[in-house]
GROMACS .gro file of C-alpha atoms in nm:
model
  410
    1MET     CA    1   5.893   3.463  -0.089
    2ASN     CA    2   6.102   3.350  -0.389
    3THR     CA    3   5.965   3.211  -0.711
    4LYS     CA    4   6.052   2.850  -0.620
    5GLN     CA    5   5.857   2.874  -0.293
    6THR     CA    6   5.560   3.026  -0.471
    7TYR     CA    7   5.548   2.741  -0.724
    8SER     CA    8   5.578   2.487  -0.444
    9ILE     CA    9   5.280   2.637  -0.263
   10LEU     CA   10   5.074   2.653  -0.582
   11PHE     CA   11   5.161   2.290  -0.663
   12PHE     CA   12   5.055   2.184  -0.313
   13LEU     CA   13   4.721   2.367  -0.338
   14ILE     CA   14   4.647   2.226  -0.681
   15THR     CA   15   4.733   1.875  -0.560
   16LEU     CA   16   4.512   1.920  -0.253
   17ILE     CA   17   4.216   2.041  -0.459
   18SER     CA   18   4.268   1.758  -0.706
   19CYS     CA   19   4.277   1.498  -0.426
   20GLU     CA   20   3.960   1.643  -0.270
   21LYS     CA   21   3.786   1.625  -0.606
   22GLN     CA   22   3.898   1.267  -0.652
   23ASN     CA   23   3.780   1.187  -0.300
   24ASP     CA   24   3.445   1.353  -0.377
   25ASP     CA   25   3.403   1.103  -0.659
   26LEU     CA   26   3.436   0.824  -0.402
   27TYR     CA   27   3.157   0.956  -0.180
   28HIS     CA   28   2.788   1.029  -0.219
   29THR     CA   29   2.493   1.144  -0.008
   30VAL     CA   30   2.239   0.876   0.085
   31ASN     CA   31   1.912   0.859   0.279
   32VAL     CA   32   1.926   0.591   0.547
   33ALA     CA   33   1.620   0.448   0.728
   34ILE     CA   34   1.668   0.419   1.106
   35PRO     CA   35   1.422   0.178   1.279
   36ILE     CA   36   1.188   0.314   1.547
   37ILE     CA   37   1.168   0.039   1.808
   38MET     CA   38   0.893  -0.026   2.064
   39ASN     CA   39   0.824  -0.327   2.286
   40GLN     CA   40   0.487  -0.507   2.281
   41GLU     CA   41   0.345  -0.346   2.594
   42GLU     CA   42   0.448   0.003   2.484
   43LEU     CA   43   0.289  -0.056   2.145
   44ARG     CA   44  -0.038  -0.174   2.300
   45SER     CA   45  -0.054   0.122   2.537
   46GLU     CA   46  -0.001   0.382   2.263
   47VAL     CA   47  -0.350   0.356   2.109
   48LYS     CA   48  -0.519   0.697   2.130
   49ILE     CA   49  -0.810   0.879   1.968
   50GLN     CA   50  -0.677   1.224   1.888
   51SER     CA   51  -0.754   1.547   1.710
   52PRO     CA   52  -0.662   1.544   1.339
   53GLU     CA   53  -0.298   1.585   1.245
   54THR     CA   54  -0.090   1.624   0.931
   55ILE     CA   55  -0.035   1.297   0.748
   56SER     CA   56   0.332   1.199   0.730
   57GLN     CA   57   0.323   0.918   0.471
   58THR     CA   58  -0.002   0.825   0.298
   59GLY     CA   59  -0.087   0.455   0.283
   60LYS     CA   60  -0.418   0.278   0.216
   61ILE     CA   61  -0.751   0.456   0.159
   62TYR     CA   62  -1.089   0.318   0.271
   63SER     CA   63  -1.443   0.452   0.228
   64TYR     CA   64  -1.725   0.384   0.476
   65LYS     CA   65  -2.054   0.572   0.481
   66ASN     CA   66  -1.968   0.944   0.478
   67TYR     CA   67  -1.611   0.900   0.598
   68LEU     CA   68  -1.272   0.834   0.444
   69PHE     CA   69  -1.005   0.647   0.638
   70ILE     CA   70  -0.643   0.712   0.540
   71ASN     CA   71  -0.366   0.495   0.675
   72ASP     CA   72  -0.057   0.692   0.780
   73LYS     CA   73   0.202   0.420   0.726
   74THR     CA   74   0.279   0.252   1.060
   75LYS     CA   75   0.139   0.546   1.263
   76GLY     CA   76  -0.238   0.513   1.254
   77ILE     CA   77  -0.562   0.597   1.077
   78HIS     CA   78  -0.672   0.947   0.980
   79ILE     CA   79  -1.049   0.996   0.953
   80ILE     CA   80  -1.192   1.252   0.712
   81ASP     CA   81  -1.555   1.366   0.709
   82ASN     CA   82  -1.660   1.340   0.344
   83SER     CA   83  -2.026   1.436   0.391
   84ASN     CA   84  -1.963   1.714   0.141
   85PRO     CA   85  -1.725   1.571  -0.124
   86LYS     CA   86  -1.657   1.924  -0.245
   87ASN     CA   87  -1.522   2.016   0.097
   88PRO     CA   88  -1.383   1.720   0.297
   89ILE     CA   89  -1.285   1.798   0.658
   90LYS     CA   90  -1.018   1.637   0.877
   91PHE     CA   91  -1.202   1.473   1.167
   92LYS     CA   92  -0.992   1.250   1.393
   93LEU     CA   93  -0.679   1.038   1.417
   94ILE     CA   94  -0.668   0.686   1.558
   95ALA     CA   95  -0.305   0.667   1.671
   96LEU     CA   96  -0.218   0.301   1.620
   97PRO     CA   97   0.152   0.203   1.599
   98ALA     CA   98   0.261  -0.045   1.330
   99ASN     CA   99  -0.072  -0.021   1.146
  100THR     CA  100  -0.092  -0.090   0.772
  101ASP     CA  101  -0.455  -0.182   0.692
  102ILE     CA  102  -0.819  -0.173   0.802
  103ALA     CA  103  -1.162  -0.319   0.720
  104ILE     CA  104  -1.505  -0.215   0.850
  105LYS     CA  105  -1.837  -0.392   0.891
  106ASN     CA  106  -2.150  -0.267   1.069
  107ASP     CA  107  -1.962   0.007   1.258
  108PHE     CA  108  -1.681  -0.221   1.375
  109LEU     CA  109  -1.335  -0.134   1.249
  110TYR     CA  110  -1.062  -0.399   1.233
  111ALA     CA  111  -0.698  -0.291   1.212
  112ASP     CA  112  -0.359  -0.453   1.247
  113SER     CA  113  -0.105  -0.324   1.498
  114GLY     CA  114   0.220  -0.516   1.484
  115THR     CA  115   0.131  -0.878   1.557
  116ASP     CA  116  -0.218  -0.792   1.692
  117LEU     CA  117  -0.566  -0.749   1.540
  118VAL     CA  118  -0.744  -0.457   1.712
  119THR     CA  119  -1.122  -0.397   1.707
  120PHE     CA  120  -1.280  -0.051   1.742
  121ASP     CA  121  -1.645   0.047   1.788
  122ILE     CA  122  -1.711   0.342   1.554
  123SER     CA  123  -2.090   0.351   1.590
  124ASP     CA  124  -2.047   0.694   1.753
  125MET     CA  125  -1.777   0.869   1.553
  126ASN     CA  126  -1.744   1.126   1.830
  127SER     CA  127  -1.663   0.853   2.080
  128ILE     CA  128  -1.452   0.585   1.910
  129THR     CA  129  -1.342   0.311   2.149
  130GLU     CA  130  -1.105   0.014   2.136
  131ILE     CA  131  -1.315  -0.286   2.243
  132GLY     CA  132  -1.092  -0.584   2.172
  133ARG     CA  133  -0.749  -0.707   2.077
  134SER     CA  134  -0.648  -1.047   1.942
  135LYS     CA  135  -0.284  -1.076   2.042
  136GLU     CA  136  -0.004  -1.221   1.833
  137VAL     CA  137  -0.222  -1.351   1.551
  138PHE     CA  138   0.017  -1.224   1.282
  139PRO     CA  139   0.385  -1.303   1.236
  140LEU     CA  140   0.630  -1.033   1.332
  141ARG     CA  141   0.706  -0.831   1.021
  142TYR     CA  142   0.893  -0.514   0.949
  143PRO     CA  143   0.699  -0.215   0.815
  144PRO     CA  144   0.766  -0.112   0.454
  145VAL     CA  145   1.083   0.090   0.412
  146PRO     CA  146   1.016   0.447   0.290
  147GLU     CA  147   1.084   0.501  -0.078
  148ASN     CA  148   1.400   0.683  -0.188
  149THR     CA  149   1.608   0.535   0.093
  150SER     CA  150   1.932   0.350   0.019
  151TYR     CA  151   1.918   0.099   0.302
  152VAL     CA  152   1.804   0.031   0.660
  153ASP     CA  153   2.058   0.067   0.941
  154TYR     CA  154   1.980  -0.222   1.179
  155SER     CA  155   2.296  -0.171   1.385
  156HIS     CA  156   2.100  -0.072   1.698
  157PHE     CA  157   1.827  -0.337   1.659
  158ASP     CA  158   1.852  -0.683   1.808
  159HIS     CA  159   1.663  -0.917   1.572
  160ASN     CA  160   1.632  -1.171   1.853
  161SER     CA  161   1.472  -0.926   2.096
  162THR     CA  162   1.101  -0.873   2.165
  163GLY     CA  163   1.119  -0.520   2.028
  164ILE     CA  164   0.898  -0.431   1.731
  165ILE     CA  165   0.993  -0.192   1.452
  166THR     CA  166   0.699   0.049   1.422
  167GLY     CA  167   0.845   0.279   1.158
  168TYR     CA  168   1.156   0.461   1.046
  169THR     CA  169   1.324   0.798   1.071
  170ILE     CA  170   1.529   0.915   0.773
  171GLU     CA  171   1.888   1.025   0.822
  172THR     CA  172   2.098   1.183   0.546
  173ARG     CA  173   2.457   1.057   0.543
  174ARG     CA  174   2.767   1.112   0.333
  175GLU     CA  175   2.922   0.773   0.266
  176LYS     CA  176   3.182   0.607   0.051
  177LYS     CA  177   3.034   0.459  -0.262
  178ILE     CA  178   3.007   0.083  -0.300
  179THR     CA  179   3.164  -0.020  -0.627
  180ASP     CA  180   2.939  -0.324  -0.680
  181ASP     CA  181   2.578  -0.219  -0.721
  182PHE     CA  182   2.376  -0.458  -0.583
  183ASP     CA  183   0.332  -0.004   0.052
  184ILE     CA  184  -0.678   0.087   0.029
  185VAL     CA  185  -0.887  -0.252   0.125
  186THR     CA  186  -1.075  -0.426  -0.153
  187SER     CA  187  -1.445  -0.504  -0.172
  188PHE     CA  188  -1.563  -0.349  -0.497
  189GLN     CA  189  -1.844  -0.594  -0.553
  190ASN     CA  190  -2.004  -0.522  -0.215
  191THR     CA  191  -2.216  -0.207  -0.236
  192SER     CA  192  -2.383  -0.248   0.102
  193ASN     CA  193  -2.333   0.045   0.340
  194SER     CA  194  -2.258  -0.206   0.617
  195VAL     CA  195  -1.919  -0.296   0.465
  196GLY     CA  196  -1.661  -0.042   0.363
  197ILE     CA  197  -1.511  -0.013   0.016
  198GLY     CA  198  -1.146   0.036  -0.061
  199GLY     CA  199  -0.876   0.024  -0.322
  200SER     CA  200  -0.650  -0.240  -0.475
  201LEU     CA  201  -0.349  -0.224  -0.242
  202ALA     CA  202  -0.531  -0.413   0.031
  203ARG     CA  203  -0.424  -0.682   0.275
  204PHE     CA  204  -0.770  -0.694   0.445
  205ASN     CA  205  -1.097  -0.812   0.289
  206ILE     CA  206  -1.440  -0.892   0.435
  207VAL     CA  207  -1.670  -1.150   0.272
  208ASP     CA  208  -1.996  -1.228   0.453
  209ASN     CA  209  -1.904  -1.304   0.814
  210TYR     CA  210  -1.537  -1.362   0.749
  211LEU     CA  211  -1.235  -1.135   0.757
  212TYR     CA  212  -0.942  -1.235   0.535
  213ILE     CA  213  -0.596  -1.090   0.596
  214VAL     CA  214  -0.271  -1.154   0.413
  215ASP     CA  215   0.069  -1.086   0.561
  216ILE     CA  216   0.402  -1.138   0.390
  217TYR     CA  217   0.347  -1.513   0.352
  218ASN     CA  218   0.020  -1.620   0.522
  219LEU     CA  219  -0.353  -1.598   0.458
  220SER     CA  220  -0.546  -1.572   0.787
  221VAL     CA  221  -0.922  -1.620   0.826
  222PHE     CA  222  -1.126  -1.472   1.114
  223ASP     CA  223  -1.489  -1.544   1.202
  224ILE     CA  224  -1.658  -1.206   1.264
  225LYS     CA  225  -2.016  -1.322   1.320
  226ASN     CA  226  -1.967  -1.173   1.663
  227LEU     CA  227  -1.844  -0.839   1.531
  228ASN     CA  228  -1.692  -0.716   1.853
  229SER     CA  229  -1.488  -1.033   1.908
  230PRO     CA  230  -1.314  -1.174   1.597
  231LYS     CA  231  -1.223  -1.541   1.624
  232ALA     CA  232  -0.911  -1.672   1.450
  233LEU     CA  233  -1.017  -1.978   1.246
  234HIS     CA  234  -0.747  -2.069   1.003
  235GLN     CA  235  -0.403  -1.964   0.884
  236GLN     CA  236  -0.216  -2.109   0.590
  237TYR     CA  237   0.108  -2.041   0.410
  238VAL     CA  238   0.042  -1.909   0.059
  239GLY     CA  239   0.383  -1.794  -0.060
  240TRP     CA  240   0.649  -1.533  -0.014
  241GLU     CA  241   0.625  -1.153  -0.050
  242ILE     CA  242   0.243  -1.152  -0.053
  243GLU     CA  243   0.113  -0.799  -0.112
  244THR     CA  244  -0.259  -0.769  -0.189
  245ILE     CA  245  -0.592  -0.950  -0.176
  246PHE     CA  246  -0.904  -0.906  -0.393
  247ASN     CA  247  -1.238  -1.086  -0.376
  248GLN     CA  248  -1.488  -1.164  -0.650
  249GLY     CA  249  -1.767  -1.409  -0.570
  250ASN     CA  250  -1.630  -1.734  -0.431
  251TYR     CA  251  -1.270  -1.659  -0.523
  252MET     CA  252  -0.983  -1.468  -0.371
  253TYR     CA  253  -0.711  -1.327  -0.595
  254ILE     CA  254  -0.384  -1.274  -0.411
  255GLY     CA  255  -0.104  -1.063  -0.552
  256SER     CA  256   0.260  -1.134  -0.469
  257THR     CA  257   0.590  -1.009  -0.606
  258THR     CA  258   0.623  -1.330  -0.808
  259GLY     CA  259   0.270  -1.395  -0.934
  260MET     CA  260  -0.107  -1.401  -0.884
  261LEU     CA  261  -0.267  -1.680  -0.677
  262ILE     CA  262  -0.632  -1.787  -0.697
  263TYR     CA  263  -0.812  -1.940  -0.395
  264ASP     CA  264  -1.162  -2.091  -0.381
  265ILE     CA  265  -1.351  -1.967  -0.071
  266THR     CA  266  -1.672  -2.162  -0.125
  267ASN     CA  267  -1.584  -2.300   0.217
  268ARG     CA  268  -1.536  -1.957   0.373
  269ALA     CA  269  -1.334  -2.087   0.665
  270VAL     CA  270  -1.078  -2.287   0.465
  271PRO     CA  271  -0.963  -2.133   0.133
  272GLN     CA  272  -0.846  -2.384  -0.128
  273HIS     CA  273  -0.562  -2.303  -0.367
  274GLN     CA  274  -0.664  -2.333  -0.734
  275SER     CA  275  -0.369  -2.201  -0.931
  276THR     CA  276  -0.077  -1.961  -0.955
  277ILE     CA  277   0.026  -1.761  -1.259
  278SER     CA  278   0.385  -1.646  -1.225
  279HIS     CA  279   0.561  -1.333  -1.348
  280LEU     CA  280   0.901  -1.174  -1.308
  281LEU     CA  281   0.975  -1.014  -0.972
  282ALA     CA  282   0.758  -0.701  -0.943
  283CYS     CA  283   0.509  -0.530  -0.710
  284ASP     CA  284   0.167  -0.664  -0.794
  285PRO     CA  285  -0.192  -0.551  -0.710
  286VAL     CA  286  -0.483  -0.715  -0.894
  287VAL     CA  287  -0.852  -0.642  -0.966
  288VAL     CA  288  -1.104  -0.869  -1.137
  289GLN     CA  289  -1.421  -0.818  -1.337
  290GLY     CA  290  -1.605  -1.120  -1.470
  291ASP     CA  291  -1.354  -1.361  -1.624
  292LEU     CA  292  -1.077  -1.104  -1.663
  293ALA     CA  293  -0.809  -0.998  -1.417
  294TYR     CA  294  -0.601  -0.683  -1.450
  295VAL     CA  295  -0.261  -0.677  -1.280
  296THR     CA  296  -0.010  -0.393  -1.256
  297LEU     CA  297   0.357  -0.489  -1.227
  298ARG     CA  298   0.584  -0.216  -1.094
  299GLY     CA  299   0.947  -0.280  -1.173
  300GLY     CA  300   1.260  -0.106  -1.053
  301ASN     CA  301   1.371  -0.013  -0.702
  302GLU     CA  302   1.290  -0.287  -0.450
  303CYS     CA  303   1.036  -0.447  -0.682
  304GLY     CA  304   1.278  -0.636  -0.903
  305GLN     CA  305   1.240  -0.640  -1.282
  306PRO     CA  306   1.336  -0.321  -1.471
  307ASP     CA  307   1.015  -0.290  -1.673
  308SER     CA  308   0.667  -0.194  -1.555
  309MET     CA  309   0.348  -0.312  -1.721
  310LEU     CA  310  -0.024  -0.383  -1.705
  311GLU     CA  311  -0.126  -0.746  -1.760
  312VAL     CA  312  -0.463  -0.875  -1.879
  313ILE     CA  313  -0.531  -1.233  -1.765
  314ASP     CA  314  -0.813  -1.472  -1.855
  315VAL     CA  315  -0.934  -1.630  -1.527
  316GLN     CA  316  -1.240  -1.814  -1.660
  317ASP     CA  317  -1.067  -2.145  -1.579
  318LYS     CA  318  -0.956  -2.084  -1.222
  319LYS     CA  319  -0.716  -2.377  -1.240
  320ASN     CA  320  -0.552  -2.252  -1.558
  321PRO     CA  321  -0.537  -1.873  -1.589
  322LYS     CA  322  -0.386  -1.742  -1.913
  323LEU     CA  323  -0.199  -1.421  -1.989
  324LEU     CA  324  -0.373  -1.247  -2.280
  325GLN     CA  325  -0.194  -0.915  -2.324
  326THR     CA  326   0.054  -0.673  -2.166
  327TYR     CA  327   0.078  -0.295  -2.187
  328PRO     CA  328   0.384  -0.087  -2.094
  329MET     CA  329   0.355   0.141  -1.791
  330GLN     CA  330   0.597   0.377  -1.619
  331ASN     CA  331   0.562   0.299  -1.244
  332PRO     CA  332   0.208   0.170  -1.173
  333TYR     CA  333   0.054   0.120  -0.829
  334GLY     CA  334  -0.320   0.060  -0.767
  335LEU     CA  335  -0.604   0.019  -1.014
  336GLY     CA  336  -0.983  -0.015  -1.021
  337ILE     CA  337  -1.278  -0.094  -1.250
  338LYS     CA  338  -1.615   0.074  -1.301
  339ASP     CA  339  -1.839  -0.062  -1.578
  340GLN     CA  340  -1.629  -0.045  -1.898
  341SER     CA  341  -1.356   0.178  -1.758
  342LEU     CA  342  -1.026   0.071  -1.602
  343PHE     CA  343  -0.845   0.327  -1.388
  344VAL     CA  344  -0.469   0.275  -1.347
  345CYS     CA  345  -0.255   0.478  -1.107
  346ASP     CA  346   0.070   0.500  -1.302
  347GLY     CA  347   0.268   0.675  -1.028
  348THR     CA  348   0.436   0.994  -1.147
  349ALA     CA  349   0.292   0.939  -1.496
  350GLY     CA  350  -0.056   1.017  -1.359
  351LEU     CA  351  -0.397   0.850  -1.365
  352ARG     CA  352  -0.474   0.660  -1.684
  353VAL     CA  353  -0.830   0.576  -1.797
  354PHE     CA  354  -0.883   0.283  -2.036
  355ASP     CA  355  -1.188   0.163  -2.227
  356ILE     CA  356  -1.199  -0.214  -2.160
  357SER     CA  357  -1.504  -0.296  -2.371
  358GLN     CA  358  -1.282  -0.472  -2.626
  359THR     CA  359  -1.054  -0.651  -2.375
  360PRO     CA  360  -0.786  -0.778  -2.417
  361THR     CA  361  -0.745  -0.477  -2.647
  362LEU     CA  362  -0.746  -0.169  -2.425
  363HIS     CA  363  -0.786   0.187  -2.547
  364GLN     CA  364  -0.656   0.474  -2.334
  365THR     CA  365  -0.925   0.741  -2.335
  366SER     CA  366  -0.762   0.998  -2.107
  367VAL     CA  367  -0.471   1.060  -1.871
  368PHE     CA  368  -0.448   1.300  -1.576
  369GLN     CA  369  -0.086   1.409  -1.554
  370ASN     CA  370   0.124   1.596  -1.297
  371ILE     CA  371  -0.013   1.380  -1.014
  372ASN     CA  372   0.187   1.112  -0.831
  373THR     CA  373  -0.100   0.861  -0.816
  374LYS     CA  374  -0.119   0.568  -0.571
  375ASP     CA  375  -0.464   0.402  -0.559
  376VAL     CA  376  -0.832   0.441  -0.651
  377ILE     CA  377  -1.176   0.347  -0.517
  378PRO     CA  378  -1.446   0.337  -0.788
  379LEU     CA  379  -1.770   0.422  -0.603
  380GLU     CA  380  -2.114   0.425  -0.762
  381ASP     CA  381  -2.131   0.803  -0.801
  382LYS     CA  382  -1.766   0.907  -0.806
  383LEU     CA  383  -1.403   0.795  -0.819
  384LEU     CA  384  -1.174   0.845  -0.520
  385MET     CA  385  -0.804   0.867  -0.600
  386ILE     CA  386  -0.520   0.907  -0.352
  387SER     CA  387  -0.185   1.057  -0.445
  388ASP     CA  388   0.126   1.108  -0.236
  389ASP     CA  389  -0.022   1.424  -0.081
  390SER     CA  390  -0.392   1.457  -0.173
  391ILE     CA  391  -0.728   1.289  -0.219
  392TYR     CA  392  -0.893   1.364  -0.554
  393GLN     CA  393  -1.264   1.306  -0.612
  394TYR     CA  394  -1.398   1.282  -0.966
  395LEU     CA  395  -1.743   1.254  -1.118
  396TYR     CA  396  -1.783   1.002  -1.398
  397GLU     CA  397  -1.837   1.180  -1.729
  398GLN     CA  398  -1.883   0.942  -2.025
  399LYS     CA  399  -1.536   0.791  -2.077
  400THR     CA  400  -1.346   1.046  -1.874
  401LEU     CA  401  -1.361   1.215  -1.534
  402LYS     CA  402  -1.454   1.559  -1.404
  403LEU     CA  403  -1.266   1.687  -1.100
  404LEU     CA  404  -1.497   1.747  -0.804
  405SER     CA  405  -1.241   1.834  -0.536
  406ARG     CA  406  -0.881   1.802  -0.424
  407PHE     CA  407  -0.814   1.762  -0.053
  408ARG     CA  408  -0.453   1.811   0.057
  409LEU     CA  409  -0.346   1.562   0.322
  410ASN     CA  410  -0.017   1.711   0.437
   0.00000   0.00000   0.00000
């Protein structure tokens, strides 16, 4: 091989490597959500009471008597025996496709499954039974897309069909870059053992003999005087991108991605809108104590605005709520109140504890780092906190917390 041929080959190889590098700059690796599709009859036939399993994706947390109920997003409800908080034990799984939330009263568990409301008798925890189903009482909605996914591939889903998306599988793909850049039930004030207690990311709430449920744009009211047979009473449009619901006294506080709405439920069957306080697009749970509401706004990703914060709102005048103060956060999710302490789950930044005795001035008294926190339930004797992979239980200790146990979910 002469010198000229050698240089030609070297030039070709260098050009090839250079082109591949340039092409690499045009491509990236993305996580794509692929819908899992099931028709109505398949969905309704898939309800099963099973032995405990590993939790795939932790959702809402709910406390009832000596049990914890953990929603596995769109798959069902894991039950944990918490008789000994120092040593919780996995107990059962209620396999329930397209489930996102629950509420419990007097041993009757209510859960959504796609467009249906399903009732379970849990009076004998060793023999849980489905005893009723109210069909098509909720609008068809897609389950929340898993975090850290770039987009949903709907190419194999007919939006006009009767199929229901019950969840997603994640597929890693290498794709050409686009040059233009373009998900626990609340009832804190109710300490009766007959009604469960949950966190701030709720869509279900029980007040007296009524079950309130929010979906993406409606508030639905069910009469549950007859516990084993809920009766749909009323449904009204309340807005778009509704996320959470919280009750204090005769008022419901509804969180959406665009603001907080206040409804008067003096007439339990027909809630009356009082006011809306708007904010920039952000994910938005809310809790209330007395005349003060605390709202976390999570920005970034699918939630809209770039900044995250905690808002303090004066709700003494239900028709004219007023923003009092804001505090910067990193990526907050749920929050809860116990006496003069506010607990804020600030995502990967950990669990923050604030002294609220001088509200609207808040003083952070402690922070529990290295935990990806999601939501809390302030019980009388302890705080329950759920992260992406564990349940933490803390004892109240003056203005801080003492770890009682950590229970790994998956």
